[in-house]
Amino acid sequence: MNRILVSQLLALALTALLAGCDDGGGGTGGEAGTAGTAGTGGATGGTGGAATTGGTGGSASLKFFTTCGDPACMGASDDPNIENCTTQKEGDPCTTDGITCELEADDCNVSLVCAATDPKDQQGGCPISLASAKQDIAYLTPAEGDRIRGDLVSMPLATWKYKREGAAEKEHLGFIIDDQPRSSPAVRPSGERVDLYGYTSMAVAAIQSQEREMEALRREVTALRDELRRAREPACSCSSPSH
């Protein structure tokens, strides 16, 4: 009786296996369905195997998302540490979690990153120069502001044309990066492009420094006017009443 039962079970399993092959790709499914009963379990497994094709390791759920970019969109710049994107576009599927490429000529310096979920959602939205998105915040002292003002007012300006531009193109005005130290706030870390956000902030620091100086001069002028007014006032001559 045991031999007959085993033979029947083997026959049923073989029938299910052949049925899976007719469906196309059921062999792998049969392995997936071994947890079920000998016959119908294998066939069910065949369908399950076909459904997971192409999703090895869950990589099918990865795709390219855009990053936040700079807090202030002040012009495209190149990051030498990130390769430029070629054919990649936002929403395209990708296979390596965390791989990043830089979008060329993007004014906000937005990049593409391969991830399972949008990193911008995880960060609670893109920061707009908020303190919560920064660290090591240190406000300038008046002395530091005066130093930045000195750097700015001594910065040589020049006019030029790019080599790719023709003679009819309008001249550009600005500073030359080669004339500035790499530590200048007006130069991006790559050393090849201007950091317009830093350049503008230098101008603000210079204005604040100049305003402090003007305020001190105004107080000095007011004190001198008061002193001059008192000097011009006639001295009080008092006489005793006559009897």
Short mmCIF file of C-alpha atoms in Angstrom, two decimals:
data_model
loop_
_atom_site.label_atom_id
_atom_site.label_comp_id
_atom_site.label_asym_id
_atom_site.label_seq_id
_atom_site.Cartn_x
_atom_site.Cartn_y
_atom_site.Cartn_z
CA MET A 1 0.00 0.00 0.00
CA ASN A 2 2.83 2.39 0.80
CA ARG A 3 4.51 1.72 -2.56
CA ILE A 4 1.22 2.38 -4.41
CA LEU A 5 0.71 5.66 -2.51
CA VAL A 6 4.26 6.82 -3.28
CA SER A 7 3.79 5.98 -6.97
CA GLN A 8 0.55 7.96 -7.09
CA LEU A 9 2.20 10.98 -5.46
CA LEU A 10 5.13 10.87 -7.89
CA ALA A 11 2.71 10.68 -10.83
CA LEU A 12 0.78 13.67 -9.57
CA ALA A 13 3.99 15.65 -9.06
CA LEU A 14 5.21 14.81 -12.58
CA THR A 15 1.87 15.87 -14.05
CA ALA A 16 2.04 19.20 -12.22
CA LEU A 17 5.63 19.75 -13.37
CA LEU A 18 4.72 19.14 -17.02
CA ALA A 19 1.76 21.50 -16.70
CA GLY A 20 4.09 24.17 -15.33
CA CYS A 21 6.42 23.79 -18.30
CA ASP A 22 3.53 24.32 -20.69
CA ASP A 23 2.83 27.67 -19.01
CA GLY A 24 6.39 28.88 -19.68
CA GLY A 25 8.83 29.48 -16.86
CA GLY A 26 6.97 27.18 -14.46
CA GLY A 27 10.04 25.18 -13.52
CA THR A 28 11.33 27.86 -11.19
CA GLY A 29 7.77 28.28 -9.96
CA GLY A 30 7.61 24.66 -9.01
CA GLU A 31 10.51 25.19 -6.64
CA ALA A 32 8.80 28.23 -5.18
CA GLY A 33 5.66 26.18 -4.55
CA THR A 34 7.19 23.20 -2.80
CA ALA A 35 5.76 24.48 0.46
CA GLY A 36 2.24 23.60 -0.82
CA THR A 37 0.77 20.23 -1.61
CA ALA A 38 2.57 18.00 -4.09
CA GLY A 39 0.35 18.68 -7.08
CA THR A 40 -1.47 22.00 -7.04
CA GLY A 41 1.18 23.60 -4.86
CA GLY A 42 3.78 23.23 -7.58
CA ALA A 43 1.52 24.75 -10.22
CA THR A 44 0.69 27.67 -7.98
CA GLY A 45 4.37 28.19 -7.38
CA GLY A 46 4.89 28.45 -11.13
CA THR A 47 2.65 31.50 -11.31
CA GLY A 48 4.42 33.05 -8.34
CA GLY A 49 7.81 32.54 -9.96
CA ALA A 50 6.77 34.41 -13.09
CA ALA A 51 5.51 37.37 -11.06
CA THR A 52 8.88 38.01 -9.42
CA THR A 53 10.96 37.85 -12.59
CA GLY A 54 13.15 40.93 -12.99
CA GLY A 55 12.94 41.95 -9.32
CA THR A 56 16.07 40.24 -8.07
CA GLY A 57 17.13 41.64 -4.72
CA GLY A 58 14.36 44.26 -4.84
CA SER A 59 16.36 46.46 -7.27
CA ALA A 60 13.24 47.03 -9.39
CA SER A 61 11.97 49.44 -6.68
CA LEU A 62 14.97 51.77 -7.01
CA LYS A 63 14.78 54.83 -9.24
CA PHE A 64 16.41 58.22 -9.67
CA PHE A 65 15.18 61.14 -7.59
CA THR A 66 16.32 64.76 -7.66
CA THR A 67 18.15 66.24 -4.70
CA CYS A 68 17.37 69.61 -3.13
CA GLY A 69 20.32 71.45 -4.66
CA ASP A 70 21.64 74.71 -3.27
CA PRO A 71 19.54 76.67 -0.74
CA ALA A 72 19.93 79.66 -3.06
CA CYS A 73 19.86 79.11 -6.83
CA MET A 74 22.69 81.34 -7.98
CA GLY A 75 24.01 79.53 -11.05
CA ALA A 76 25.36 76.16 -12.12
CA SER A 77 28.74 74.96 -10.86
CA ASP A 78 30.68 71.75 -11.28
CA ASP A 79 31.41 69.42 -8.36
CA PRO A 80 34.55 67.45 -9.26
CA ASN A 81 33.59 64.71 -6.80
CA ILE A 82 30.36 63.81 -8.65
CA GLU A 83 30.18 62.43 -12.19
CA ASN A 84 27.93 64.23 -14.64
CA CYS A 85 24.65 62.58 -15.63
CA THR A 86 24.49 61.31 -19.20
CA THR A 87 21.18 59.66 -20.11
CA GLN A 88 19.79 59.42 -16.58
CA LYS A 89 16.53 61.23 -15.90
CA GLU A 90 14.34 61.66 -12.84
CA GLY A 91 12.10 58.62 -12.47
CA ASP A 92 14.36 56.25 -14.43
CA PRO A 93 14.95 52.86 -12.77
CA CYS A 94 18.41 52.25 -11.30
CA THR A 95 20.23 49.34 -9.66
CA THR A 96 22.70 50.77 -7.12
CA ASP A 97 21.27 52.43 -4.03
CA GLY A 98 22.92 55.78 -3.29
CA ILE A 99 24.69 56.31 -6.62
CA THR A 100 24.63 59.99 -7.60
CA CYS A 101 25.22 61.98 -10.77
CA GLU A 102 25.26 65.74 -11.36
CA LEU A 103 22.83 67.46 -13.71
CA GLU A 104 24.77 69.78 -15.97
CA ALA A 105 23.89 73.47 -16.27
CA ASP A 106 21.37 73.32 -13.42
CA ASP A 107 21.13 76.75 -11.77
CA CYS A 108 20.34 75.18 -8.38
CA ASN A 109 23.03 72.46 -8.73
CA VAL A 110 20.47 69.68 -8.41
CA SER A 111 21.75 66.10 -8.71
CA LEU A 112 20.11 62.72 -9.27
CA VAL A 113 20.36 60.01 -6.60
CA CYS A 114 19.32 56.37 -6.85
CA ALA A 115 17.00 55.50 -3.95
CA ALA A 116 13.86 53.58 -2.99
CA THR A 117 12.10 56.70 -1.70
CA ASP A 118 12.37 60.40 -2.45
CA PRO A 119 15.17 61.81 -0.24
CA LYS A 120 13.48 65.21 -0.26
CA ASP A 121 10.50 63.72 1.58
CA GLN A 122 12.76 62.11 4.15
CA GLN A 123 14.40 65.47 4.84
CA GLY A 124 11.04 67.13 5.35
CA GLY A 125 11.36 69.16 2.18
CA CYS A 126 14.22 71.11 0.71
CA PRO A 127 15.73 73.66 3.11
CA ILE A 128 15.62 77.33 2.19
CA SER A 129 18.63 78.51 4.18
CA LEU A 130 17.00 77.45 7.45
CA ALA A 131 19.07 77.02 10.60
CA SER A 132 17.69 73.48 10.96
CA ALA A 133 19.56 72.49 7.80
CA LYS A 134 22.91 73.87 8.95
CA GLN A 135 25.56 73.15 11.53
CA ASP A 136 28.52 74.98 13.08
CA ILE A 137 26.68 78.32 12.77
CA ALA A 138 28.88 81.24 13.87
CA TYR A 139 27.79 84.86 13.39
CA LEU A 140 30.37 87.37 12.21
CA THR A 141 31.90 89.68 14.75
CA PRO A 142 32.33 93.36 13.82
CA ALA A 143 36.07 92.74 13.39
CA GLU A 144 35.41 89.84 10.98
CA GLY A 145 32.96 91.98 9.05
CA ASP A 146 35.58 94.71 8.74
CA ARG A 147 38.09 92.16 7.44
CA ILE A 148 35.66 90.89 4.79
CA ARG A 149 34.96 94.47 3.78
CA GLY A 150 38.69 94.98 3.29
CA ASP A 151 38.88 91.85 1.14
CA LEU A 152 35.97 93.02 -0.97
CA VAL A 153 37.05 96.61 -1.57
CA SER A 154 40.56 95.44 -2.50
CA MET A 155 39.26 92.84 -4.96
CA PRO A 156 40.44 93.78 -8.47
CA LEU A 157 37.67 93.87 -11.07
CA ALA A 158 38.13 93.23 -14.76
CA THR A 159 36.20 93.05 -18.02
CA TRP A 160 36.63 90.07 -20.34
CA LYS A 161 35.13 87.82 -22.97
CA TYR A 162 35.10 84.05 -22.91
CA LYS A 163 37.24 82.40 -25.55
CA ARG A 164 34.16 80.77 -27.03
CA GLU A 165 32.50 84.15 -27.58
CA GLY A 166 32.85 86.25 -30.69
CA ALA A 167 34.01 89.84 -31.02
CA ALA A 168 30.41 91.10 -31.13
CA GLU A 169 29.56 89.62 -27.72
CA LYS A 170 29.08 91.99 -24.79
CA GLU A 171 31.94 92.22 -22.29
CA HIS A 172 31.55 90.67 -18.86
CA LEU A 173 32.42 92.44 -15.62
CA GLY A 174 33.63 90.76 -12.46
CA PHE A 175 36.64 89.38 -10.63
CA ILE A 176 39.02 86.69 -11.84
CA ILE A 177 39.19 83.60 -9.63
CA ASP A 178 42.94 83.32 -10.19
CA ASP A 179 43.32 86.62 -8.29
CA GLN A 180 41.55 85.24 -5.21
CA PRO A 181 42.69 82.77 -2.55
CA ARG A 182 40.99 79.38 -2.61
CA SER A 183 39.63 80.16 0.86
CA SER A 184 37.64 83.15 -0.44
CA PRO A 185 33.88 82.89 0.23
CA ALA A 186 33.37 84.09 -3.35
CA VAL A 187 34.98 80.95 -4.82
CA ARG A 188 33.26 77.55 -4.88
CA PRO A 189 35.15 74.54 -3.44
CA SER A 190 35.94 73.26 -6.93
CA GLY A 191 38.06 76.40 -7.45
CA GLU A 192 36.68 76.88 -10.95
CA ARG A 193 33.44 78.82 -10.44
CA VAL A 194 32.19 81.83 -8.53
CA ASP A 195 30.07 81.27 -5.44
CA LEU A 196 27.53 84.01 -6.05
CA TYR A 197 25.83 83.40 -2.70
CA GLY A 198 29.15 83.89 -0.90
CA TYR A 199 30.07 86.86 -3.11
CA THR A 200 26.75 88.58 -2.33
CA SER A 201 27.14 87.87 1.38
CA MET A 202 30.58 89.51 1.29
CA ALA A 203 28.91 92.63 -0.13
CA VAL A 204 26.32 92.54 2.68
CA ALA A 205 29.10 92.21 5.26
CA ALA A 206 30.84 95.24 3.71
CA ILE A 207 27.61 97.27 3.84
CA GLN A 208 27.10 96.35 7.51
CA SER A 209 30.69 97.29 8.32
CA GLN A 210 30.32 100.60 6.50
CA GLU A 211 27.04 101.30 8.31
CA ARG A 212 28.75 100.81 11.68
CA GLU A 213 31.47 103.24 10.64
CA MET A 214 28.94 105.80 9.40
CA GLU A 215 26.95 105.52 12.62
CA ALA A 216 30.10 106.20 14.65
CA LEU A 217 30.84 109.24 12.47
CA ARG A 218 27.28 110.51 12.91
CA ARG A 219 27.62 110.30 16.69
CA GLU A 220 30.96 112.12 16.50
CA VAL A 221 29.51 114.91 14.33
CA THR A 222 26.56 115.29 16.72
CA ALA A 223 28.93 115.56 19.69
CA LEU A 224 31.05 118.20 17.89
CA ARG A 225 27.96 120.25 17.01
CA ASP A 226 26.80 120.19 20.59
CA GLU A 227 30.23 121.30 21.77
CA LEU A 228 30.37 124.10 19.21
CA ARG A 229 26.88 125.28 20.14
CA ARG A 230 27.81 125.46 23.81
CA ALA A 231 30.98 127.38 22.96
CA ARG A 232 28.98 130.00 21.07
CA GLU A 233 26.47 130.56 23.83
CA PRO A 234 27.12 133.87 25.69
CA ALA A 235 28.39 133.57 29.22
CA CYS A 236 25.83 134.45 31.86
CA SER A 237 26.63 137.87 33.50
CA CYS A 238 24.68 138.37 36.66
CA SER A 239 24.67 141.75 38.62
CA SER A 240 23.48 142.31 42.10
CA PRO A 241 20.36 144.45 42.45
CA SER A 242 20.95 148.10 43.34
CA HIS A 243 19.52 149.61 46.49
#
